[in-house]
mmCIF file of C-alpha atoms in Angstrom:
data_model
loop_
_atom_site.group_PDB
_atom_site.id
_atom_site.type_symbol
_atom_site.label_atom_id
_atom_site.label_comp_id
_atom_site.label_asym_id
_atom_site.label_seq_id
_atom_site.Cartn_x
_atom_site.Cartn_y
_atom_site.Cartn_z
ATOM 1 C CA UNK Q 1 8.501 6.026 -20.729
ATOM 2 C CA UNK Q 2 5.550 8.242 -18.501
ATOM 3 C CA UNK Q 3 7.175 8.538 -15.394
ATOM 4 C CA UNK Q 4 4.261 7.103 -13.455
ATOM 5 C CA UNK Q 5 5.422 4.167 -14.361
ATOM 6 C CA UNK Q 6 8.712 4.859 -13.164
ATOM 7 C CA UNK Q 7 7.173 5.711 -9.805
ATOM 8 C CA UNK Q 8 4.789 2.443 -10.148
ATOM 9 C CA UNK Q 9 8.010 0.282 -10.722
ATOM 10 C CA UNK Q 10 9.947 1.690 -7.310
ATOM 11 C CA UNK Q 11 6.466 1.432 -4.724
ATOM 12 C CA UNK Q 12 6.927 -2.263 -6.180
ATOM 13 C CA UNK Q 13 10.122 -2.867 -5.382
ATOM 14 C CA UNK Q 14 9.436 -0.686 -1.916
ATOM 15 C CA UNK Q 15 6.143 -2.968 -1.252
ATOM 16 C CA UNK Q 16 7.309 -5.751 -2.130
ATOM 17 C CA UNK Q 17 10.022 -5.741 0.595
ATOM 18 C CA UNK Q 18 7.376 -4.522 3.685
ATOM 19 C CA UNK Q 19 6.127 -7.905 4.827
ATOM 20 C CA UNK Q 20 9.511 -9.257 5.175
ATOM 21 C CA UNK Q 21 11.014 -6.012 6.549
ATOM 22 C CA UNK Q 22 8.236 -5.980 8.897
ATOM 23 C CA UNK Q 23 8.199 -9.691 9.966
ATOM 24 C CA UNK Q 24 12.273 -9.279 11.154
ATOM 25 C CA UNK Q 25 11.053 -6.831 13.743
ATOM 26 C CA UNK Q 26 7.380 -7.912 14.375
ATOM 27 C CA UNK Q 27 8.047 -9.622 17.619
ATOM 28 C CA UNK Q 28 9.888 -6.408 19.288
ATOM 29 C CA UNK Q 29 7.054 -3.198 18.910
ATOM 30 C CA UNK Q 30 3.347 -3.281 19.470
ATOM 31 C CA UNK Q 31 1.751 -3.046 15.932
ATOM 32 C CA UNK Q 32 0.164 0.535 16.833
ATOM 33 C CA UNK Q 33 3.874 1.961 17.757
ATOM 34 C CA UNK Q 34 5.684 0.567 14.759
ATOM 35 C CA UNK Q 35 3.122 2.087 12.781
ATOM 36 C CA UNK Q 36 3.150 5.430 14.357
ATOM 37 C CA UNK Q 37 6.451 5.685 13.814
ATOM 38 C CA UNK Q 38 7.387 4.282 10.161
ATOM 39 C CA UNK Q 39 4.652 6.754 9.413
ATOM 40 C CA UNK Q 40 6.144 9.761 11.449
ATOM 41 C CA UNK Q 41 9.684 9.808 10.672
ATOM 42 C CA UNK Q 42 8.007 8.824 6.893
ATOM 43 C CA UNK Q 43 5.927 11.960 7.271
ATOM 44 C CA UNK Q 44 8.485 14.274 8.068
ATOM 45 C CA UNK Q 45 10.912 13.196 5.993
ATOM 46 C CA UNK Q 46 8.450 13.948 3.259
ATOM 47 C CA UNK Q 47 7.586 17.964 4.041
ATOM 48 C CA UNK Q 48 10.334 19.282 1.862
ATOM 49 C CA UNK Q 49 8.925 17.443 -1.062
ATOM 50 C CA UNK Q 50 5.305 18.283 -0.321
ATOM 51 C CA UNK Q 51 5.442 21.690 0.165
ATOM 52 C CA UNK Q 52 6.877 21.496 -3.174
ATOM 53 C CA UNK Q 53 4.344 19.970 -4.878
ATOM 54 C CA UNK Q 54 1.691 22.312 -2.984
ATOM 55 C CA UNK Q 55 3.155 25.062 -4.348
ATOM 56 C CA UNK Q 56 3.415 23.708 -8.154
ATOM 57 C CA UNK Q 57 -0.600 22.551 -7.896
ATOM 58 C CA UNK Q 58 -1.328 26.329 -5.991
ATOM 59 C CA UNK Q 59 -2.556 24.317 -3.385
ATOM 60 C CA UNK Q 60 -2.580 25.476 0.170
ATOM 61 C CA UNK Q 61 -2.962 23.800 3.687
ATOM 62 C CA UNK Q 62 -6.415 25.315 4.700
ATOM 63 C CA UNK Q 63 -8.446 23.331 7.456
ATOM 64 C CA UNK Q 64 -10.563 21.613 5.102
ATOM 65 C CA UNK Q 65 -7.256 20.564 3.323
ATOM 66 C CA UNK Q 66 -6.238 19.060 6.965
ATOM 67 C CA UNK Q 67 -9.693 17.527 7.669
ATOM 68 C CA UNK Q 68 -9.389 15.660 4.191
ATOM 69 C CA UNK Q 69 -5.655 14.130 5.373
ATOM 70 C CA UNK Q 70 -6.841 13.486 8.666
ATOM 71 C CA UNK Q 71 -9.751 11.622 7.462
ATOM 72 C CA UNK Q 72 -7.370 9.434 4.574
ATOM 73 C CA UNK Q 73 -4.974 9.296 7.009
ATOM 74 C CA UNK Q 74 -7.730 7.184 9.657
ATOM 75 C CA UNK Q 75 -8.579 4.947 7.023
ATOM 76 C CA UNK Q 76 -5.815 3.949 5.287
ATOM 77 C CA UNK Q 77 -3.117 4.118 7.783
ATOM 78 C CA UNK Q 78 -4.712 4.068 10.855
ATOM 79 C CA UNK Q 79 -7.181 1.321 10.294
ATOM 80 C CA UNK Q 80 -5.958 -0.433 7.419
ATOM 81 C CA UNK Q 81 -2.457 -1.000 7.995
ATOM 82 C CA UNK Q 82 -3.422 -1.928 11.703
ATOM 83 C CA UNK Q 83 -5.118 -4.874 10.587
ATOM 84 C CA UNK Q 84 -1.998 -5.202 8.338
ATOM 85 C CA UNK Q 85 0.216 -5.109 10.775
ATOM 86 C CA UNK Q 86 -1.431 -7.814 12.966
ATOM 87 C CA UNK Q 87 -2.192 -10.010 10.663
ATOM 88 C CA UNK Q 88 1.606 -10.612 10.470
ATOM 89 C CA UNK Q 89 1.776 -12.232 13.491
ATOM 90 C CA UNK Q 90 -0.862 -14.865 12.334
ATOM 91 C CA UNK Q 91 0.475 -15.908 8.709
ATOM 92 C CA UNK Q 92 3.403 -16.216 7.024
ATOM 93 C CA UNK Q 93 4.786 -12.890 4.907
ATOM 94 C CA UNK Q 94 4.483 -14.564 1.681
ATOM 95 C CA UNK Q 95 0.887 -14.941 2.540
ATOM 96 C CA UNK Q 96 0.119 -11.843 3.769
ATOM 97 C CA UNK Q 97 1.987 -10.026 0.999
ATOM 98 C CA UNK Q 98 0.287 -12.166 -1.675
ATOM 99 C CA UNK Q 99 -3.663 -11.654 -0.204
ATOM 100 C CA UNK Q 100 -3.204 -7.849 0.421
ATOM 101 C CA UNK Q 101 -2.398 -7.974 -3.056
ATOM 102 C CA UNK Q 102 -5.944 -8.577 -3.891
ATOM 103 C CA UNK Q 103 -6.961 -5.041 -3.096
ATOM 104 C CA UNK Q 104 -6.850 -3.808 -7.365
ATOM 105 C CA UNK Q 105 -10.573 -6.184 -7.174
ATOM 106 C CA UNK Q 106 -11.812 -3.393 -4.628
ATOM 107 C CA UNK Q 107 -9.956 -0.410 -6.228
ATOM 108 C CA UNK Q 108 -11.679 -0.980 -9.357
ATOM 109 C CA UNK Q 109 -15.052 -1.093 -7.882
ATOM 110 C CA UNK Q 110 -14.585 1.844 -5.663
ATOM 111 C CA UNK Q 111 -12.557 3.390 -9.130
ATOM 112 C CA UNK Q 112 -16.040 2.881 -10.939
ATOM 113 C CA UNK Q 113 -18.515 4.123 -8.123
ATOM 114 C CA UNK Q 114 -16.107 7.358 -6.762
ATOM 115 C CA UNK Q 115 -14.463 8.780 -9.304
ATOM 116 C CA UNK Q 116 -16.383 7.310 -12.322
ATOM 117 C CA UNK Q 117 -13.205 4.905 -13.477
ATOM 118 C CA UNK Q 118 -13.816 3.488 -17.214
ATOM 119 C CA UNK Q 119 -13.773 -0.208 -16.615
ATOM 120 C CA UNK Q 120 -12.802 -1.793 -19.906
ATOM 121 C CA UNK Q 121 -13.712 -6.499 -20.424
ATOM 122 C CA UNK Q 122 -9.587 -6.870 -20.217
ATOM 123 C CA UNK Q 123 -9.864 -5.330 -16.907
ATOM 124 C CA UNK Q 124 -12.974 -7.585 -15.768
ATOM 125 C CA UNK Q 125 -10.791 -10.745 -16.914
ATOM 126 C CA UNK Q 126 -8.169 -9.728 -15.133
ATOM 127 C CA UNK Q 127 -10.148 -9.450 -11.814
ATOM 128 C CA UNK Q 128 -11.666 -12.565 -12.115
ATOM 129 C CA UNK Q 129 -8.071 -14.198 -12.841
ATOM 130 C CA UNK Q 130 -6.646 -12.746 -9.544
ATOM 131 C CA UNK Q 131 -10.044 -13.617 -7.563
ATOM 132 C CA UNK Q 132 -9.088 -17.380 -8.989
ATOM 133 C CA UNK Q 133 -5.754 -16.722 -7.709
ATOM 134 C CA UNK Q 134 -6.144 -15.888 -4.323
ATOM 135 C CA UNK Q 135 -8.540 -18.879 -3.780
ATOM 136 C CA UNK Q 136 -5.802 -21.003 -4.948
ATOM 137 C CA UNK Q 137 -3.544 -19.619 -2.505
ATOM 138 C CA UNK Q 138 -5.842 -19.788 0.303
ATOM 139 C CA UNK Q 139 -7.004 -23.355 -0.729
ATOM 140 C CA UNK Q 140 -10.261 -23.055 1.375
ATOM 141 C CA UNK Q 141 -10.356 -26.885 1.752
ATOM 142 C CA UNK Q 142 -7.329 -27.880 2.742
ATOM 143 C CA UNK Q 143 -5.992 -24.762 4.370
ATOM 144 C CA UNK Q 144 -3.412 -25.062 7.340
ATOM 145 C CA UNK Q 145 -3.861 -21.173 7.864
ATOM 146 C CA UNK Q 146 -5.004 -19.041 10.660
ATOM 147 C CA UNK Q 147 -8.250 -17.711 9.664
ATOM 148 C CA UNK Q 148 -7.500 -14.580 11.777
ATOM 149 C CA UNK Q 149 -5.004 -14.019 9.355
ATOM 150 C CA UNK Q 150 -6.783 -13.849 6.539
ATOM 151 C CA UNK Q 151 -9.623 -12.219 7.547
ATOM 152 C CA UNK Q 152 -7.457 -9.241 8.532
ATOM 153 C CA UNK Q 153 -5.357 -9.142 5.922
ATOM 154 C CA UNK Q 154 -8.819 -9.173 3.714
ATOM 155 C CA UNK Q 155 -10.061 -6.181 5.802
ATOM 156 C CA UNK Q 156 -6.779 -4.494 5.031
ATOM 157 C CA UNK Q 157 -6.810 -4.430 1.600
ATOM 158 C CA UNK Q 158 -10.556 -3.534 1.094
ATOM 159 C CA UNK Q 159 -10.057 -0.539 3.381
ATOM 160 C CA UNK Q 160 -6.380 0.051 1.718
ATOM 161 C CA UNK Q 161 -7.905 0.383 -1.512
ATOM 162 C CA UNK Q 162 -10.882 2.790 -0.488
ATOM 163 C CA UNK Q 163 -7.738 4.796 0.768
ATOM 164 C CA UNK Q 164 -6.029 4.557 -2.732
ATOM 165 C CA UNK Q 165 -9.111 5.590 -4.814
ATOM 166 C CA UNK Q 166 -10.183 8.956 -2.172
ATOM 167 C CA UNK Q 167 -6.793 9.651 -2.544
ATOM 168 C CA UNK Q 168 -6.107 9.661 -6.191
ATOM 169 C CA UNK Q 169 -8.895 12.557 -5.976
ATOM 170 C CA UNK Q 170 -7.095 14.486 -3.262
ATOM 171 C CA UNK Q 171 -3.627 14.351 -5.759
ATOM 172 C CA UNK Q 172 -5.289 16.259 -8.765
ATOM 173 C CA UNK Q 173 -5.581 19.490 -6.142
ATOM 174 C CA UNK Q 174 -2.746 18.937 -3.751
ATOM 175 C CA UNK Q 175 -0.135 16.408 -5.433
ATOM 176 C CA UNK Q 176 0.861 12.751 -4.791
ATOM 177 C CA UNK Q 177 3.365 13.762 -2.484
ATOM 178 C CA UNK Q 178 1.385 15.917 -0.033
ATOM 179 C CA UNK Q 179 -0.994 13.414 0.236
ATOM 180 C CA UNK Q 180 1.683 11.364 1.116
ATOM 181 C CA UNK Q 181 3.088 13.541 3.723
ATOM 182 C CA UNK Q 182 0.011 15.356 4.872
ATOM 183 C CA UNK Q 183 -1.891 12.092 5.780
ATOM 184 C CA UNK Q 184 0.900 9.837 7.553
ATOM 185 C CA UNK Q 185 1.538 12.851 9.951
ATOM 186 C CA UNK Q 186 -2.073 13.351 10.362
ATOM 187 C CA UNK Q 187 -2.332 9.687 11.095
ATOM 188 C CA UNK Q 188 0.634 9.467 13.370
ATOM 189 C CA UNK Q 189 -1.074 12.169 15.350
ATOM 190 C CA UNK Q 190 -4.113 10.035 15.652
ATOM 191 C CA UNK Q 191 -1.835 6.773 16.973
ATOM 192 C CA UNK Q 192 -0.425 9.153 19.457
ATOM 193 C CA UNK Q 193 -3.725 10.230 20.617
ATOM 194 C CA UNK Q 194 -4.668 6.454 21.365
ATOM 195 C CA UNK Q 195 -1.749 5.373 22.262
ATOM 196 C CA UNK Q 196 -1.967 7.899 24.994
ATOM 197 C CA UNK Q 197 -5.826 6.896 25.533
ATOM 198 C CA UNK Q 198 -4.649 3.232 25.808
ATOM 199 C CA UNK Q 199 -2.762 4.271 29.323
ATOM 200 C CA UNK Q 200 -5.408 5.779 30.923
ATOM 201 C CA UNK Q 201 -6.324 3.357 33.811
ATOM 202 C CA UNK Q 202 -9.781 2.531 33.421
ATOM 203 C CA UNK Q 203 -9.791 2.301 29.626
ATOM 204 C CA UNK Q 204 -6.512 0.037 29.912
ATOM 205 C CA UNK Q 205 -7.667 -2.337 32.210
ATOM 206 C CA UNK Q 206 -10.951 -2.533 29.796
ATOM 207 C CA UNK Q 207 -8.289 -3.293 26.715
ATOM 208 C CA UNK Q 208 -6.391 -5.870 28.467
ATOM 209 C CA UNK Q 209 -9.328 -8.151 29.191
ATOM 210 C CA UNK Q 210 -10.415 -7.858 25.584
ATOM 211 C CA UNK Q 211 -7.737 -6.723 24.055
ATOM 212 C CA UNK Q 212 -4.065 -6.752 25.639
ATOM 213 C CA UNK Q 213 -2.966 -6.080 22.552
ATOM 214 C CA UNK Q 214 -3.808 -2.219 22.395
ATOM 215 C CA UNK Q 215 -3.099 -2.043 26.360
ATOM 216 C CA UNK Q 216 -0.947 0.489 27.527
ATOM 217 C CA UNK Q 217 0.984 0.628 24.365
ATOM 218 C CA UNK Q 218 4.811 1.852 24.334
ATOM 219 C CA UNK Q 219 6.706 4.471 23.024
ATOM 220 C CA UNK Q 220 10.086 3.837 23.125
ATOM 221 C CA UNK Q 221 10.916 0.295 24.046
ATOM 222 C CA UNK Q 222 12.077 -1.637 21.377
ATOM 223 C CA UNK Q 223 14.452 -0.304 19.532
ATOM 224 C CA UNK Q 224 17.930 -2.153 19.901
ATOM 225 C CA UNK Q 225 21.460 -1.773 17.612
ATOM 226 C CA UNK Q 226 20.579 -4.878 16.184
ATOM 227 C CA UNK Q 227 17.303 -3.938 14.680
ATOM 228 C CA UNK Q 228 17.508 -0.163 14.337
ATOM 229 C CA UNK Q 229 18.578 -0.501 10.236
ATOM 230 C CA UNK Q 230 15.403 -2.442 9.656
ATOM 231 C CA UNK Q 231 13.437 0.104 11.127
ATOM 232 C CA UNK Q 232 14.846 3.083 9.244
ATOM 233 C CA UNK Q 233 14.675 1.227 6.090
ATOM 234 C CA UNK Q 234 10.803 0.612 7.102
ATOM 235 C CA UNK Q 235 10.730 4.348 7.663
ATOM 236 C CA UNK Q 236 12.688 5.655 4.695
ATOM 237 C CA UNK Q 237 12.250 3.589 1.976
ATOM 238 C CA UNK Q 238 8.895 1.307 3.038
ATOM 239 C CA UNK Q 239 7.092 4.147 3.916
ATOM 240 C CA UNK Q 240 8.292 7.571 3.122
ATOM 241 C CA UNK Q 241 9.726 5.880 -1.032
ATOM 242 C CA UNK Q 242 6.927 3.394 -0.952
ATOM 243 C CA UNK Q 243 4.043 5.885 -0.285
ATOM 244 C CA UNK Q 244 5.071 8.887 -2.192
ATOM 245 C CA UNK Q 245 5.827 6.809 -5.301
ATOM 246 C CA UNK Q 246 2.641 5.023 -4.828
ATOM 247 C CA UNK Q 247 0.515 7.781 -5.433
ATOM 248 C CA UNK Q 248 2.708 9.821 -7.707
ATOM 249 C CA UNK Q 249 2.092 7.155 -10.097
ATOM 250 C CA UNK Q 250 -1.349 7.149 -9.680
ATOM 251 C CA UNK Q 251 -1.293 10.998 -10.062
ATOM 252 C CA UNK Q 252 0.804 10.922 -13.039
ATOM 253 C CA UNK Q 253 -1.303 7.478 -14.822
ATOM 254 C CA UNK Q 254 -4.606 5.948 -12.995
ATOM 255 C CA UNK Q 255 -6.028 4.543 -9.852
ATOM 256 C CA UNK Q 256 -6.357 1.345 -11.751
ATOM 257 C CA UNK Q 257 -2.275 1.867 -13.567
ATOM 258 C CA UNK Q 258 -1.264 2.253 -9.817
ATOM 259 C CA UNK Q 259 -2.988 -0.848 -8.744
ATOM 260 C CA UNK Q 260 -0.468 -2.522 -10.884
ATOM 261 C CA UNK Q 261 1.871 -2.519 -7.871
ATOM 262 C CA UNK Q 262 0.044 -5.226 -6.504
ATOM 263 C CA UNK Q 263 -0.686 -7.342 -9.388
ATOM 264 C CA UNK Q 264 3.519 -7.457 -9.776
ATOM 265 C CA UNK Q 265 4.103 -7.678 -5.817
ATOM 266 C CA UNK Q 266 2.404 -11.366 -5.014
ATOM 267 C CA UNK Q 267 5.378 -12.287 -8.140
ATOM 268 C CA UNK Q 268 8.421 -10.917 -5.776
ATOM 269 C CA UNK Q 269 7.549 -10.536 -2.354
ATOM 270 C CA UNK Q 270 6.721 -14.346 -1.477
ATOM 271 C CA UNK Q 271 10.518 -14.402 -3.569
ATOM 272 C CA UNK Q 272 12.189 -12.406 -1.027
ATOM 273 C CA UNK Q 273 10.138 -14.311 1.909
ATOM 274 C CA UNK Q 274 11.893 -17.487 0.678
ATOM 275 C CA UNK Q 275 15.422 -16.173 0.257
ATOM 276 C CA UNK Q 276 15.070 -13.833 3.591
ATOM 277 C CA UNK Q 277 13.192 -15.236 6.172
ATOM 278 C CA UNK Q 278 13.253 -19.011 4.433
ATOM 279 C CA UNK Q 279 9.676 -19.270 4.010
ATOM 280 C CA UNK Q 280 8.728 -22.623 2.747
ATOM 281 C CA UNK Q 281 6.529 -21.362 -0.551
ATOM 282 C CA UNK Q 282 4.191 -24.499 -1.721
ATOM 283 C CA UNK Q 283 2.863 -25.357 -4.836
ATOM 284 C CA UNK Q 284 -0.501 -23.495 -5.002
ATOM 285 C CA UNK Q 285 1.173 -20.619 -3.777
ATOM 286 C CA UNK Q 286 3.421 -20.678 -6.804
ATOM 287 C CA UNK Q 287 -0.052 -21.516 -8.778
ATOM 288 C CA UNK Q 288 -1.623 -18.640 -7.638
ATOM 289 C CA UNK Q 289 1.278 -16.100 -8.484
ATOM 290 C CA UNK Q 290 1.478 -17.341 -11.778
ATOM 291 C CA UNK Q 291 -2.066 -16.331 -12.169
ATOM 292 C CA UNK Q 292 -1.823 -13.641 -10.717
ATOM 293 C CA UNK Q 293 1.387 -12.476 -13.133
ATOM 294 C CA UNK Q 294 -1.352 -13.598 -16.110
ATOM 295 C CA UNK Q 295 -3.832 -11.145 -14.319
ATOM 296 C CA UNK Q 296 -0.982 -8.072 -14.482
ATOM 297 C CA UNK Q 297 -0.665 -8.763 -18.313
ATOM 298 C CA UNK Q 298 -4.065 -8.959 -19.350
ATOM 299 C CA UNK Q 299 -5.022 -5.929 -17.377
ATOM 300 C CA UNK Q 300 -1.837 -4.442 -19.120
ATOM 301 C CA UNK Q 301 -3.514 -4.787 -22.251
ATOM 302 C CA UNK Q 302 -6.301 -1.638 -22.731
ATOM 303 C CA UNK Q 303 -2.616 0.350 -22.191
ATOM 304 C CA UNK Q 304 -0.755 -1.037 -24.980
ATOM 305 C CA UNK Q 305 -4.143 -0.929 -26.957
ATOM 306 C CA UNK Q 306 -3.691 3.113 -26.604
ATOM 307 C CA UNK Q 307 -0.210 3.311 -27.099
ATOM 308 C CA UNK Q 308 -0.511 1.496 -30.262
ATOM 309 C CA UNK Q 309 -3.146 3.867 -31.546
ATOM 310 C CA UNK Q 310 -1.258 7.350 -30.750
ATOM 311 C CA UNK Q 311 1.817 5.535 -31.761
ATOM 312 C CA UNK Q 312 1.354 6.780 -35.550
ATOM 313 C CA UNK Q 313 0.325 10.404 -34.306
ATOM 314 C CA UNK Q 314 3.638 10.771 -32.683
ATOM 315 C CA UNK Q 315 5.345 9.565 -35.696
ATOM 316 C CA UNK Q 316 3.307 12.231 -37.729
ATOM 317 C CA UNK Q 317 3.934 14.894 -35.278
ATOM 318 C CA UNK Q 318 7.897 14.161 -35.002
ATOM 319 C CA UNK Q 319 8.332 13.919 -39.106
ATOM 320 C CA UNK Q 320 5.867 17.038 -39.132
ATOM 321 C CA UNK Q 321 7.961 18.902 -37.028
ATOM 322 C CA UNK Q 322 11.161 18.112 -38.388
ATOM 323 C CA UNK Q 323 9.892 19.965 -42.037
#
């Protein structure tokens, strides 16, 4: 089996738990500081590896190399998984989980238009399946859900996928790990920076009449005995596993092969919100992941097409080689 799909198969498993990680410790950090620090201690724990892969790709930090993480880093981390991170607190995990799973729609059109992606009918279908999907799931008619929610969890995954396609170019010259590593500590920096900014007086009493939210943000205050494992799994295995094996896979397959993490996470994350956090999971939600399972396995298909086609090569080659 390529390993990218090895890699592909863990950030599943790893991204499939976040939302209900997340949601057992929502209530007790601001958004901003759980972020800046899942993606610090994530970040660090990720340097050994990194440098690693630097030095197999020749690579080298040089300023530009830092301007690129910083600017990855902004959108993906800092932006996107900000409105990720609040949109929790207006809908349900399952919901969230299975939405933000939209974003292989947007990584295919910014696949084609950046880097110039082949875009093959199967994968078309497939889209269109998922779109079908998530309208299903949001059931625009009859919704009960916060609007708020969905709008930010829609604004996460379009800017989440931008983030996934501009980085599958930065992994051919640095490697899926670095970009890992380079652009959470870049981005931790930035939280750091404005979480500072949020304390300074006349820009916090500005934020908490429009936005208490982001007002004098804390540091430290939070963390308890009773919900310091979640955190370090957030850290370790959410973001430091989850990350790195994200775009490792993409490095080692496609932007569009690593999307497949979220056509297979809507299947078990709303699974996990059920038997965790007892989520109540209703009918068109189980509609829409059974669509969305049908969209994995017809985008699935241009892949077996070319394994079936090199298939008698590497028979050839094998009898070939054992004349």
């Amino acid at each position: 089996m390529n390993r990218g799909y090895i890699f592909i198969l863990l950030a599943t498993v790893f991204f499939s738990s976040m939302e209900v990680a997340l949601k057992t410790v929502a209530l007790d950090f601001n958004p901003m500081q759980l972020n800046c620090t899942r993606f610090l201690v994530g970040g660090l724990l990720l340097i050994p590896f990194a440098l690693r892969g630097l030095r197999q790709h020749g690579a080298s930090l040089s300023l530009s190399a830092w301007k690129g993480f910083a600017g990855l880093g902004f959108l993906g981390l800092v932006v996107s998984m900000m409105f990720y991170q609040v949109s929790i607190l207006y809908a349900p995990a399952s919901v969230v989980s299975v939405l933000f799973s939209c974003n292989p729609v947007l990584v295919l059109a910014f696949a084609f238009l950046i880097l110039r992606a082949d875009i093959r009918p199967q994968h078309i279908a497939a889209l269109a399946v998922e779109v079908a999907a998530a309208l299903i799931i949001i059931d625009p008619l009859h919704t009960s859900l916060d609007p708020t929610g969905v709008v930010l969890v829609l604004l996460s995954a379009a800017t989440f996928a931008l983030y996934a396609v501009l980085g599958k170019k930065m992994c051919a010259r640095y490697s899926g790990v670095a970009v890992t590593c380079f652009s959470c500590l870049a981005a931790s920096l930035q939280m750091i920076a404005l979480m500072l900014a949020s304390h300074i007086p006349p820009l916090a009493d500005m934020l908490r009449e429009t936005a208490p939210m982001f007002a004098e943000i804390p540091f430290f205050s939070g963390y308890r005995p009773d919900n310091i494992l979640n955190v370090l799994y957030i850290c370790v295995f959410v973001t430091a596993g989850g990350y790195a094996c994200y775009f490792m896979g993409m490095e080692a397959t496609s932007a569009m092969q690593g999307s497949l993490v979220f056509f297979f996470k809507p299947v078990l994350a709303p699974i996990l919100a059920m038997l965790i956090l007892g989520e109540n999971i209703p009918w068109n939600m189980w509609a829409g992941i059974v669509l969305m399972l049908a969209a994995s396995m017809i985008s699935m298909i241009p892949t077996w097409e070319a394994l079936m086609a090199v298939r008698p090569l590497i028979v050839r080659h094998l009898l070939h080689k054992g004349r």
